[in-house]
């Protein structure tokens, strides 16, 4: 922080009086807010009283709830009928087979190119789509896979990612167009996409294996489910953003609807659709890695392995390879998106370019390259140095980390957990409904309350509340760190520039990579999962907060400064209150990510729902409970998202 | 690869003609079906002893018999599902799993047993030796409640902590704690490596620890731990997983392979069937991998050069 010279005479009054209206009719504090606040206080008091009267002893969940038995029966039925029921032999199994063929085709193509061929092809594609700088990044990146000794794994991951992206685009783009053009389809899709996006990745691994067994097809389909909402949403956005004037003009010239779509809407929406592909690729990559738990090959296997051996160094190499792949794919596709925007509607020439580039590659490959192998490259691994550092940290920081863990667990987590688990479920449902109505409106509140009731119905009340306690502690820490960093970045441009690539890299890492540093520091515990969740969800929070603070109108800042506000007053009384929309949006986004990560913590001793899911797909007698826990996680996600949904159309002035 | 795609495409058409696809449609032919040297898919379950078995088998398959080997990092029960789809050819250290044997071997008929590995597996509860020296009566389960306070951690909810491993491991601990009315809470560390780390810390820093562990295990040769005596095992006392109140049985660890792989009767299958060694052999390789910084491949190679007499007998005649 730079030294701040405080002017001697600062009017330290209420910001509403010191800061004038910025002229857009936005007021800093709504009068209407006051009754809501009073209501909130009253409700809180009633809640506390009700809790004290009705609290329970937080009995353990039974191992034999009706929901578990139901899911066990479902599994038994599927196991018995997988090769006889028409649903499977004409439906699900064909789906599996189709995806298998697709994966085999993509795999055949990439393997067929060989090491040098693939490197050359990727470089050429990058060159044509995004220019020579990106081509250099691509070249360096793909060579790095070889140097790290992770070439085959990287290619396998690429195969799965591309297969899933291909399917996502084939399904998502037409659906996006439909969603934008046909009102009822859009309306039906919206809640479905909402749920798909809230669903933590971890929750659908077990259902995937139930339907599609283990292996690449199940992995690709799980990835598809994860990535598809982004494809549909961004495509729909692109189509609906096409200027009505242009459409009007084309209609006036006598275009048919089909012509309108093909010649006007799709070409004009092309930059946005390319952006959709870009986002789809990023999401798919992070999911493909997680599906290693259901036997997807590739880099994910290295990470699972490292996690099982608590080998931070080995995970570092694999994590680095994933980040490199994400950077290359991102640069190439976002370069393509930029090019699409600049060059506008002239695809034919570009396609010719691409073909020319590919032809050149083909010639090069056939003539010289097949002799070169990935193993010919000099090898380098970060495993040993990273492990040395880890060992040192474990040895020297042990007392400190142990102290932090115990303090946080005893001081924050345990009391919260006790309160939540001893609340009777009906009281919790009522409280959710009441607060939800105030914060997000009655519709969202109803949904949230139903989700809360569903948790009890599944017979997983205790575990759900334990998970919720972890989530709440993690989101609290995330917001504290995220807001501090975000504000800092918003005020220091150079720092923001330096932090941005780190945030980019952090967001492409698949969630369970973050377990490793957390485990190394804190051993197996709930706090470990919380730490991992904080690392995982801080980047987007920082970004949203920074955006929110930067978006505060210059006029308001100017006015406050000229009225003599100190930088601190400016921050606390002007920038933060006015950036409230951004902060609350960050909380809403953050909480869903935190949930996704906290349940993955079930892999490292965080217990509760995450453990149930892990046990469910690795212990036969726990299958039903695991599947139910998967549903409980989804319900918890819906609950948290709906409750904080009102934040998005926040009461902040900037909206 | 192209051939495989074409074959699969042909398969689609055939299936479309005669109606419906089974769950293993489109999956590769069994690795070594026609004598041609193919790829053997080995499941790798998450503990180092298993890895030792797999590493030696993989080394011999590659260097002596000319196969390719694909390792699949999978949890125990997930590996069994792989028999159904053709994703897995062999599990090379199976801990009992009678329920899975019933499902996959008897009912679905997609897997078959391929004989014991020669290792004896024994699961149990352990404490560091210094605790047993300080409190001689602690090794009897009946006295565990008396000492529960010693084992409290941030995760054990005010009770004593019993540290378990990977949630996928064979364990009755939750049921045992409940049925023996122990004032303990089972906490899953997530992996074998995490238990080992905790156990080493418990000795080095004299921190109390009660943990789930098993033999064969290299750590027992390096550091001293005492086993807790649980109510003795009697045949059938562990049939109902929810009512177990007895010690773990000593298991004859064995190998299980997919039916297709066995039917091929390839040299790869015969090698896996013949594979048999001792706990000491396994512990030696585990030690190489864990403590001498060797990769599994290197460790297997080193062991193989030192113990030719042991593995000579596994190589099928005439190959």
PDB file of C-alpha atoms in Angstrom, chain A residues 344-588:
ATOM      1  CA  UNK A 344     -16.621 -10.658 -40.634  1.00  0.00           C
ATOM      2  CA  UNK A 345     -18.539 -12.772 -43.092  1.00  0.00           C
ATOM      3  CA  UNK A 346     -16.017 -14.306 -45.366  1.00  0.00           C
ATOM      4  CA  UNK A 347     -15.539 -17.910 -44.382  1.00  0.00           C
ATOM      5  CA  UNK A 348     -14.691 -19.312 -47.801  1.00  0.00           C
ATOM      6  CA  UNK A 349     -11.286 -17.747 -47.970  1.00  0.00           C
ATOM      7  CA  UNK A 350     -10.397 -18.832 -44.493  1.00  0.00           C
ATOM      8  CA  UNK A 351     -11.434 -22.360 -45.135  1.00  0.00           C
ATOM      9  CA  UNK A 352      -9.163 -22.372 -48.161  1.00  0.00           C
ATOM     10  CA  UNK A 353      -6.358 -21.168 -45.926  1.00  0.00           C
ATOM     11  CA  UNK A 354      -6.998 -23.892 -43.427  1.00  0.00           C
ATOM     12  CA  UNK A 355      -7.036 -26.507 -46.134  1.00  0.00           C
ATOM     13  CA  UNK A 356      -3.782 -25.173 -47.521  1.00  0.00           C
ATOM     14  CA  UNK A 357      -2.240 -25.297 -44.080  1.00  0.00           C
ATOM     15  CA  UNK A 358      -3.443 -28.829 -43.479  1.00  0.00           C
ATOM     16  CA  UNK A 359      -2.141 -29.912 -46.842  1.00  0.00           C
ATOM     17  CA  UNK A 360       1.248 -28.491 -45.991  1.00  0.00           C
ATOM     18  CA  UNK A 361       1.197 -30.377 -42.757  1.00  0.00           C
ATOM     19  CA  UNK A 362       0.236 -33.583 -44.505  1.00  0.00           C
ATOM     20  CA  UNK A 363       3.135 -33.253 -46.908  1.00  0.00           C
ATOM     21  CA  UNK A 364       5.545 -32.477 -44.115  1.00  0.00           C
ATOM     22  CA  UNK A 365       4.351 -35.409 -42.084  1.00  0.00           C
ATOM     23  CA  UNK A 366       4.528 -37.892 -44.878  1.00  0.00           C
ATOM     24  CA  UNK A 367       7.959 -36.817 -45.987  1.00  0.00           C
ATOM     25  CA  UNK A 368      10.091 -36.392 -42.897  1.00  0.00           C
ATOM     26  CA  UNK A 369       8.479 -36.473 -39.557  1.00  0.00           C
ATOM     27  CA  UNK A 370       7.249 -39.921 -38.572  1.00  0.00           C
ATOM     28  CA  UNK A 371      10.714 -40.867 -37.386  1.00  0.00           C
ATOM     29  CA  UNK A 372      10.613 -38.422 -34.465  1.00  0.00           C
ATOM     30  CA  UNK A 373       9.127 -39.545 -31.172  1.00  0.00           C
ATOM     31  CA  UNK A 374       8.067 -37.742 -28.052  1.00  0.00           C
ATOM     32  CA  UNK A 375      10.620 -39.743 -26.113  1.00  0.00           C
ATOM     33  CA  UNK A 376      13.445 -38.273 -28.200  1.00  0.00           C
ATOM     34  CA  UNK A 377      12.960 -34.938 -26.502  1.00  0.00           C
ATOM     35  CA  UNK A 378      15.037 -34.032 -23.480  1.00  0.00           C
ATOM     36  CA  UNK A 379      13.005 -34.988 -20.416  1.00  0.00           C
ATOM     37  CA  UNK A 380      12.311 -32.754 -17.482  1.00  0.00           C
ATOM     38  CA  UNK A 381      10.102 -33.184 -14.458  1.00  0.00           C
ATOM     39  CA  UNK A 382       9.217 -30.840 -11.645  1.00  0.00           C
ATOM     40  CA  UNK A 383       8.312 -33.756  -9.393  1.00  0.00           C
ATOM     41  CA  UNK A 384      11.538 -33.937  -7.384  1.00  0.00           C
ATOM     42  CA  UNK A 385      11.956 -30.214  -6.602  1.00  0.00           C
ATOM     43  CA  UNK A 386       8.265 -29.813  -5.828  1.00  0.00           C
ATOM     44  CA  UNK A 387       8.377 -32.809  -3.515  1.00  0.00           C
ATOM     45  CA  UNK A 388      11.425 -31.370  -1.760  1.00  0.00           C
ATOM     46  CA  UNK A 389       9.595 -28.118  -1.159  1.00  0.00           C
ATOM     47  CA  UNK A 390       6.527 -30.010   0.050  1.00  0.00           C
ATOM     48  CA  UNK A 391       8.606 -32.055   2.454  1.00  0.00           C
ATOM     49  CA  UNK A 392      10.232 -28.943   3.820  1.00  0.00           C
ATOM     50  CA  UNK A 393       6.891 -27.227   4.300  1.00  0.00           C
ATOM     51  CA  UNK A 394       5.420 -30.280   5.993  1.00  0.00           C
ATOM     52  CA  UNK A 395       8.340 -30.471   8.349  1.00  0.00           C
ATOM     53  CA  UNK A 396       8.609 -26.808   9.262  1.00  0.00           C
ATOM     54  CA  UNK A 397       5.052 -25.618   9.072  1.00  0.00           C
ATOM     55  CA  UNK A 398       3.515 -28.611  10.759  1.00  0.00           C
ATOM     56  CA  UNK A 399       2.833 -26.896  14.082  1.00  0.00           C
ATOM     57  CA  UNK A 400       1.417 -23.793  12.402  1.00  0.00           C
ATOM     58  CA  UNK A 401      -0.835 -25.609   9.941  1.00  0.00           C
ATOM     59  CA  UNK A 402      -2.014 -27.977  12.648  1.00  0.00           C
ATOM     60  CA  UNK A 403      -2.818 -24.986  14.834  1.00  0.00           C
ATOM     61  CA  UNK A 404      -4.744 -23.199  12.100  1.00  0.00           C
ATOM     62  CA  UNK A 405      -6.679 -26.349  11.301  1.00  0.00           C
ATOM     63  CA  UNK A 406      -7.606 -27.037  14.895  1.00  0.00           C
ATOM     64  CA  UNK A 407      -8.535 -23.436  15.594  1.00  0.00           C
ATOM     65  CA  UNK A 408     -10.710 -23.142  12.512  1.00  0.00           C
ATOM     66  CA  UNK A 409     -12.349 -26.493  13.142  1.00  0.00           C
ATOM     67  CA  UNK A 410     -13.068 -25.886  16.798  1.00  0.00           C
ATOM     68  CA  UNK A 411     -13.827 -22.178  16.583  1.00  0.00           C
ATOM     69  CA  UNK A 412     -15.849 -21.910  13.407  1.00  0.00           C
ATOM     70  CA  UNK A 413     -16.720 -25.209  11.840  1.00  0.00           C
ATOM     71  CA  UNK A 414     -17.821 -27.249  14.830  1.00  0.00           C
ATOM     72  CA  UNK A 415     -20.226 -24.705  16.327  1.00  0.00           C
ATOM     73  CA  UNK A 416     -21.789 -24.028  12.941  1.00  0.00           C
ATOM     74  CA  UNK A 417     -22.082 -27.717  12.250  1.00  0.00           C
ATOM     75  CA  UNK A 418     -23.682 -28.298  15.617  1.00  0.00           C
ATOM     76  CA  UNK A 419     -26.263 -25.595  15.042  1.00  0.00           C
ATOM     77  CA  UNK A 420     -27.130 -26.845  11.570  1.00  0.00           C
ATOM     78  CA  UNK A 421     -27.293 -30.511  12.430  1.00  0.00           C
ATOM     79  CA  UNK A 422     -29.411 -29.974  15.508  1.00  0.00           C
ATOM     80  CA  UNK A 423     -31.938 -27.837  13.674  1.00  0.00           C
ATOM     81  CA  UNK A 424     -35.036 -29.882  12.946  1.00  0.00           C
ATOM     82  CA  UNK A 425     -35.498 -30.183   9.195  1.00  0.00           C
ATOM     83  CA  UNK A 426     -38.912 -28.520   9.100  1.00  0.00           C
ATOM     84  CA  UNK A 427     -37.571 -25.464  10.887  1.00  0.00           C
ATOM     85  CA  UNK A 428     -34.727 -25.262   8.405  1.00  0.00           C
ATOM     86  CA  UNK A 429     -37.180 -25.475   5.507  1.00  0.00           C
ATOM     87  CA  UNK A 430     -39.283 -22.682   7.006  1.00  0.00           C
ATOM     88  CA  UNK A 431     -36.270 -20.485   7.584  1.00  0.00           C
ATOM     89  CA  UNK A 432     -35.066 -21.056   4.025  1.00  0.00           C
ATOM     90  CA  UNK A 433     -38.506 -20.149   2.711  1.00  0.00           C
ATOM     91  CA  UNK A 434     -38.761 -16.992   4.810  1.00  0.00           C
ATOM     92  CA  UNK A 435     -35.303 -15.614   4.161  1.00  0.00           C
ATOM     93  CA  UNK A 436     -35.461 -16.720   0.540  1.00  0.00           C
ATOM     94  CA  UNK A 437     -38.627 -14.733   0.000  1.00  0.00           C
ATOM     95  CA  UNK A 438     -36.978 -11.630   1.376  1.00  0.00           C
ATOM     96  CA  UNK A 439     -33.751 -11.997  -0.558  1.00  0.00           C
ATOM     97  CA  UNK A 440     -34.770 -13.608  -3.823  1.00  0.00           C
ATOM     98  CA  UNK A 441     -38.534 -13.502  -4.120  1.00  0.00           C
ATOM     99  CA  UNK A 442     -41.106 -16.185  -3.409  1.00  0.00           C
ATOM    100  CA  UNK A 443     -40.532 -18.287  -6.500  1.00  0.00           C
ATOM    101  CA  UNK A 444     -36.860 -18.841  -5.792  1.00  0.00           C
ATOM    102  CA  UNK A 445     -37.657 -19.301  -2.109  1.00  0.00           C
ATOM    103  CA  UNK A 446     -40.226 -21.980  -2.846  1.00  0.00           C
ATOM    104  CA  UNK A 447     -37.728 -23.888  -4.962  1.00  0.00           C
ATOM    105  CA  UNK A 448     -35.058 -23.541  -2.290  1.00  0.00           C
ATOM    106  CA  UNK A 449     -37.442 -24.727   0.411  1.00  0.00           C
ATOM    107  CA  UNK A 450     -38.492 -27.716  -1.689  1.00  0.00           C
ATOM    108  CA  UNK A 451     -34.838 -28.587  -2.194  1.00  0.00           C
ATOM    109  CA  UNK A 452     -34.280 -28.366   1.557  1.00  0.00           C
ATOM    110  CA  UNK A 453     -37.239 -30.642   2.200  1.00  0.00           C
ATOM    111  CA  UNK A 454     -35.844 -33.003  -0.420  1.00  0.00           C
ATOM    112  CA  UNK A 455     -32.639 -33.336   1.586  1.00  0.00           C
ATOM    113  CA  UNK A 456     -34.645 -34.640   4.514  1.00  0.00           C
ATOM    114  CA  UNK A 457     -36.667 -36.859   2.198  1.00  0.00           C
ATOM    115  CA  UNK A 458     -33.532 -38.530   0.885  1.00  0.00           C
ATOM    116  CA  UNK A 459     -32.603 -39.521   4.429  1.00  0.00           C
ATOM    117  CA  UNK A 460     -29.336 -37.644   4.383  1.00  0.00           C
ATOM    118  CA  UNK A 461     -30.163 -34.747   6.660  1.00  0.00           C
ATOM    119  CA  UNK A 462     -27.145 -34.933   8.920  1.00  0.00           C
ATOM    120  CA  UNK A 463     -24.622 -35.293   6.119  1.00  0.00           C
ATOM    121  CA  UNK A 464     -26.266 -32.534   4.119  1.00  0.00           C
ATOM    122  CA  UNK A 465     -26.012 -30.156   7.041  1.00  0.00           C
ATOM    123  CA  UNK A 466     -22.392 -31.111   7.685  1.00  0.00           C
ATOM    124  CA  UNK A 467     -21.612 -30.409   4.052  1.00  0.00           C
ATOM    125  CA  UNK A 468     -23.521 -27.151   4.291  1.00  0.00           C
ATOM    126  CA  UNK A 469     -21.446 -26.114   7.300  1.00  0.00           C
ATOM    127  CA  UNK A 470     -18.257 -26.734   5.309  1.00  0.00           C
ATOM    128  CA  UNK A 471     -19.668 -24.759   2.387  1.00  0.00           C
ATOM    129  CA  UNK A 472     -20.598 -21.803   4.558  1.00  0.00           C
ATOM    130  CA  UNK A 473     -17.207 -21.599   6.229  1.00  0.00           C
ATOM    131  CA  UNK A 474     -15.486 -21.929   2.852  1.00  0.00           C
ATOM    132  CA  UNK A 475     -17.600 -19.237   1.189  1.00  0.00           C
ATOM    133  CA  UNK A 476     -16.942 -16.920   4.101  1.00  0.00           C
ATOM    134  CA  UNK A 477     -13.177 -17.329   3.709  1.00  0.00           C
ATOM    135  CA  UNK A 478     -13.466 -17.133  -0.076  1.00  0.00           C
ATOM    136  CA  UNK A 479     -15.343 -13.848   0.092  1.00  0.00           C
ATOM    137  CA  UNK A 480     -12.916 -12.317   2.577  1.00  0.00           C
ATOM    138  CA  UNK A 481      -9.890 -13.243   0.493  1.00  0.00           C
ATOM    139  CA  UNK A 482     -11.603 -12.654  -2.840  1.00  0.00           C
ATOM    140  CA  UNK A 483     -12.916  -9.208  -1.967  1.00  0.00           C
ATOM    141  CA  UNK A 484      -9.593  -8.109  -0.517  1.00  0.00           C
ATOM    142  CA  UNK A 485      -7.687  -9.291  -3.585  1.00  0.00           C
ATOM    143  CA  UNK A 486     -10.321  -7.984  -5.990  1.00  0.00           C
ATOM    144  CA  UNK A 487     -10.291  -4.517  -4.453  1.00  0.00           C
ATOM    145  CA  UNK A 488      -6.527  -4.519  -4.455  1.00  0.00           C
ATOM    146  CA  UNK A 489      -6.433  -5.492  -8.134  1.00  0.00           C
ATOM    147  CA  UNK A 490      -9.002  -2.843  -9.009  1.00  0.00           C
ATOM    148  CA  UNK A 491      -6.818  -0.178  -7.469  1.00  0.00           C
ATOM    149  CA  UNK A 492      -3.473  -1.308  -8.821  1.00  0.00           C
ATOM    150  CA  UNK A 493      -3.442  -1.821 -12.552  1.00  0.00           C
ATOM    151  CA  UNK A 494      -0.005  -3.327 -12.717  1.00  0.00           C
ATOM    152  CA  UNK A 495      -0.801  -5.867 -10.026  1.00  0.00           C
ATOM    153  CA  UNK A 496      -4.027  -6.745 -11.823  1.00  0.00           C
ATOM    154  CA  UNK A 497      -2.064  -7.338 -15.006  1.00  0.00           C
ATOM    155  CA  UNK A 498       0.306  -9.659 -13.192  1.00  0.00           C
ATOM    156  CA  UNK A 499      -2.457 -11.541 -11.385  1.00  0.00           C
ATOM    157  CA  UNK A 500      -4.661 -12.099 -14.413  1.00  0.00           C
ATOM    158  CA  UNK A 501      -2.688 -14.947 -16.046  1.00  0.00           C
ATOM    159  CA  UNK A 502      -2.460 -16.666 -12.662  1.00  0.00           C
ATOM    160  CA  UNK A 503      -6.238 -16.449 -12.328  1.00  0.00           C
ATOM    161  CA  UNK A 504      -6.642 -17.771 -15.875  1.00  0.00           C
ATOM    162  CA  UNK A 505      -4.464 -20.761 -15.129  1.00  0.00           C
ATOM    163  CA  UNK A 506      -6.185 -21.357 -11.808  1.00  0.00           C
ATOM    164  CA  UNK A 507      -9.592 -21.449 -13.442  1.00  0.00           C
ATOM    165  CA  UNK A 508      -8.640 -24.100 -15.980  1.00  0.00           C
ATOM    166  CA  UNK A 509      -7.295 -26.488 -13.374  1.00  0.00           C
ATOM    167  CA  UNK A 510      -9.681 -29.324 -12.707  1.00  0.00           C
ATOM    168  CA  UNK A 511     -11.043 -29.117  -9.206  1.00  0.00           C
ATOM    169  CA  UNK A 512      -9.317 -32.035  -7.606  1.00  0.00           C
ATOM    170  CA  UNK A 513      -5.833 -30.847  -8.440  1.00  0.00           C
ATOM    171  CA  UNK A 514      -6.330 -28.400  -5.590  1.00  0.00           C
ATOM    172  CA  UNK A 515      -6.750 -31.172  -3.076  1.00  0.00           C
ATOM    173  CA  UNK A 516      -3.070 -31.984  -3.221  1.00  0.00           C
ATOM    174  CA  UNK A 517      -1.506 -28.823  -1.837  1.00  0.00           C
ATOM    175  CA  UNK A 518      -4.305 -28.724   0.725  1.00  0.00           C
ATOM    176  CA  UNK A 519      -3.631 -32.315   1.795  1.00  0.00           C
ATOM    177  CA  UNK A 520       0.082 -31.659   1.996  1.00  0.00           C
ATOM    178  CA  UNK A 521      -0.557 -28.755   4.344  1.00  0.00           C
ATOM    179  CA  UNK A 522      -3.444 -29.957   6.458  1.00  0.00           C
ATOM    180  CA  UNK A 523      -3.617 -33.739   6.223  1.00  0.00           C
ATOM    181  CA  UNK A 524      -6.968 -35.433   5.769  1.00  0.00           C
ATOM    182  CA  UNK A 525      -9.706 -33.345   7.326  1.00  0.00           C
ATOM    183  CA  UNK A 526     -12.734 -31.211   6.660  1.00  0.00           C
ATOM    184  CA  UNK A 527     -10.558 -28.139   6.799  1.00  0.00           C
ATOM    185  CA  UNK A 528      -8.493 -29.551   3.912  1.00  0.00           C
ATOM    186  CA  UNK A 529     -11.576 -29.606   1.732  1.00  0.00           C
ATOM    187  CA  UNK A 530     -12.385 -26.081   2.792  1.00  0.00           C
ATOM    188  CA  UNK A 531      -8.911 -24.856   1.902  1.00  0.00           C
ATOM    189  CA  UNK A 532      -9.109 -26.561  -1.488  1.00  0.00           C
ATOM    190  CA  UNK A 533     -12.534 -25.019  -2.071  1.00  0.00           C
ATOM    191  CA  UNK A 534     -11.212 -21.572  -1.209  1.00  0.00           C
ATOM    192  CA  UNK A 535      -8.288 -21.921  -3.626  1.00  0.00           C
ATOM    193  CA  UNK A 536     -10.680 -23.190  -6.277  1.00  0.00           C
ATOM    194  CA  UNK A 537     -13.276 -20.455  -5.999  1.00  0.00           C
ATOM    195  CA  UNK A 538     -11.209 -17.383  -5.167  1.00  0.00           C
ATOM    196  CA  UNK A 539     -10.171 -16.659  -8.795  1.00  0.00           C
ATOM    197  CA  UNK A 540     -13.658 -16.006 -10.202  1.00  0.00           C
ATOM    198  CA  UNK A 541     -14.606 -14.047  -7.084  1.00  0.00           C
ATOM    199  CA  UNK A 542     -11.536 -11.838  -7.471  1.00  0.00           C
ATOM    200  CA  UNK A 543     -12.456 -11.255 -11.068  1.00  0.00           C
ATOM    201  CA  UNK A 544     -16.088 -10.346 -10.399  1.00  0.00           C
ATOM    202  CA  UNK A 545     -15.196  -8.086  -7.476  1.00  0.00           C
ATOM    203  CA  UNK A 546     -12.514  -6.327  -9.501  1.00  0.00           C
ATOM    204  CA  UNK A 547     -14.986  -5.782 -12.325  1.00  0.00           C
ATOM    205  CA  UNK A 548     -17.604  -4.509  -9.883  1.00  0.00           C
ATOM    206  CA  UNK A 549     -15.263  -2.013  -8.245  1.00  0.00           C
ATOM    207  CA  UNK A 550     -13.885  -0.819 -11.571  1.00  0.00           C
ATOM    208  CA  UNK A 551     -17.396  -0.380 -12.897  1.00  0.00           C
ATOM    209  CA  UNK A 552     -18.293   2.138 -10.214  1.00  0.00           C
ATOM    210  CA  UNK A 553     -18.984   5.269 -12.200  1.00  0.00           C
ATOM    211  CA  UNK A 554     -16.061   7.629 -12.482  1.00  0.00           C
ATOM    212  CA  UNK A 555     -18.372  10.528 -11.732  1.00  0.00           C
ATOM    213  CA  UNK A 556     -19.272   9.150  -8.304  1.00  0.00           C
ATOM    214  CA  UNK A 557     -15.622   8.513  -7.457  1.00  0.00           C
ATOM    215  CA  UNK A 558     -14.703  11.969  -8.694  1.00  0.00           C
ATOM    216  CA  UNK A 559     -17.450  13.558  -6.666  1.00  0.00           C
ATOM    217  CA  UNK A 560     -16.457  11.736  -3.493  1.00  0.00           C
ATOM    218  CA  UNK A 561     -12.814  12.612  -3.956  1.00  0.00           C
ATOM    219  CA  UNK A 562     -13.556  16.260  -4.533  1.00  0.00           C
ATOM    220  CA  UNK A 563     -15.752  16.231  -1.451  1.00  0.00           C
ATOM    221  CA  UNK A 564     -12.592  15.253   0.400  1.00  0.00           C
ATOM    222  CA  UNK A 565     -12.992  11.498   0.959  1.00  0.00           C
ATOM    223  CA  UNK A 566      -9.857   9.628   1.953  1.00  0.00           C
ATOM    224  CA  UNK A 567      -9.056   6.574  -0.169  1.00  0.00           C
ATOM    225  CA  UNK A 568     -10.304   4.439   2.706  1.00  0.00           C
ATOM    226  CA  UNK A 569     -13.581   6.310   2.883  1.00  0.00           C
ATOM    227  CA  UNK A 570     -13.807   6.168  -0.882  1.00  0.00           C
ATOM    228  CA  UNK A 571     -13.501   2.401  -0.697  1.00  0.00           C
ATOM    229  CA  UNK A 572     -15.804   1.704   2.234  1.00  0.00           C
ATOM    230  CA  UNK A 573     -18.425   4.363   1.656  1.00  0.00           C
ATOM    231  CA  UNK A 574     -18.543   4.661  -2.110  1.00  0.00           C
ATOM    232  CA  UNK A 575     -16.848   1.949  -4.126  1.00  0.00           C
ATOM    233  CA  UNK A 576     -17.849  -1.109  -2.123  1.00  0.00           C
ATOM    234  CA  UNK A 577     -21.480  -0.074  -1.558  1.00  0.00           C
ATOM    235  CA  UNK A 578     -21.844   0.832  -5.212  1.00  0.00           C
ATOM    236  CA  UNK A 579     -20.133  -2.374  -6.327  1.00  0.00           C
ATOM    237  CA  UNK A 580     -22.559  -4.359  -4.213  1.00  0.00           C
ATOM    238  CA  UNK A 581     -24.094  -5.925  -7.301  1.00  0.00           C
ATOM    239  CA  UNK A 582     -20.730  -7.300  -8.342  1.00  0.00           C
ATOM    240  CA  UNK A 583     -19.953  -8.537  -4.828  1.00  0.00           C
ATOM    241  CA  UNK A 584     -23.237 -10.337  -4.481  1.00  0.00           C
ATOM    242  CA  UNK A 585     -22.934 -11.886  -7.917  1.00  0.00           C
ATOM    243  CA  UNK A 586     -19.494 -13.083  -6.852  1.00  0.00           C
ATOM    244  CA  UNK A 587     -21.008 -14.643  -3.744  1.00  0.00           C
ATOM    245  CA  UNK A 588     -23.631 -16.404  -5.834  1.00  0.00           C
TER     246      UNK A 588
END
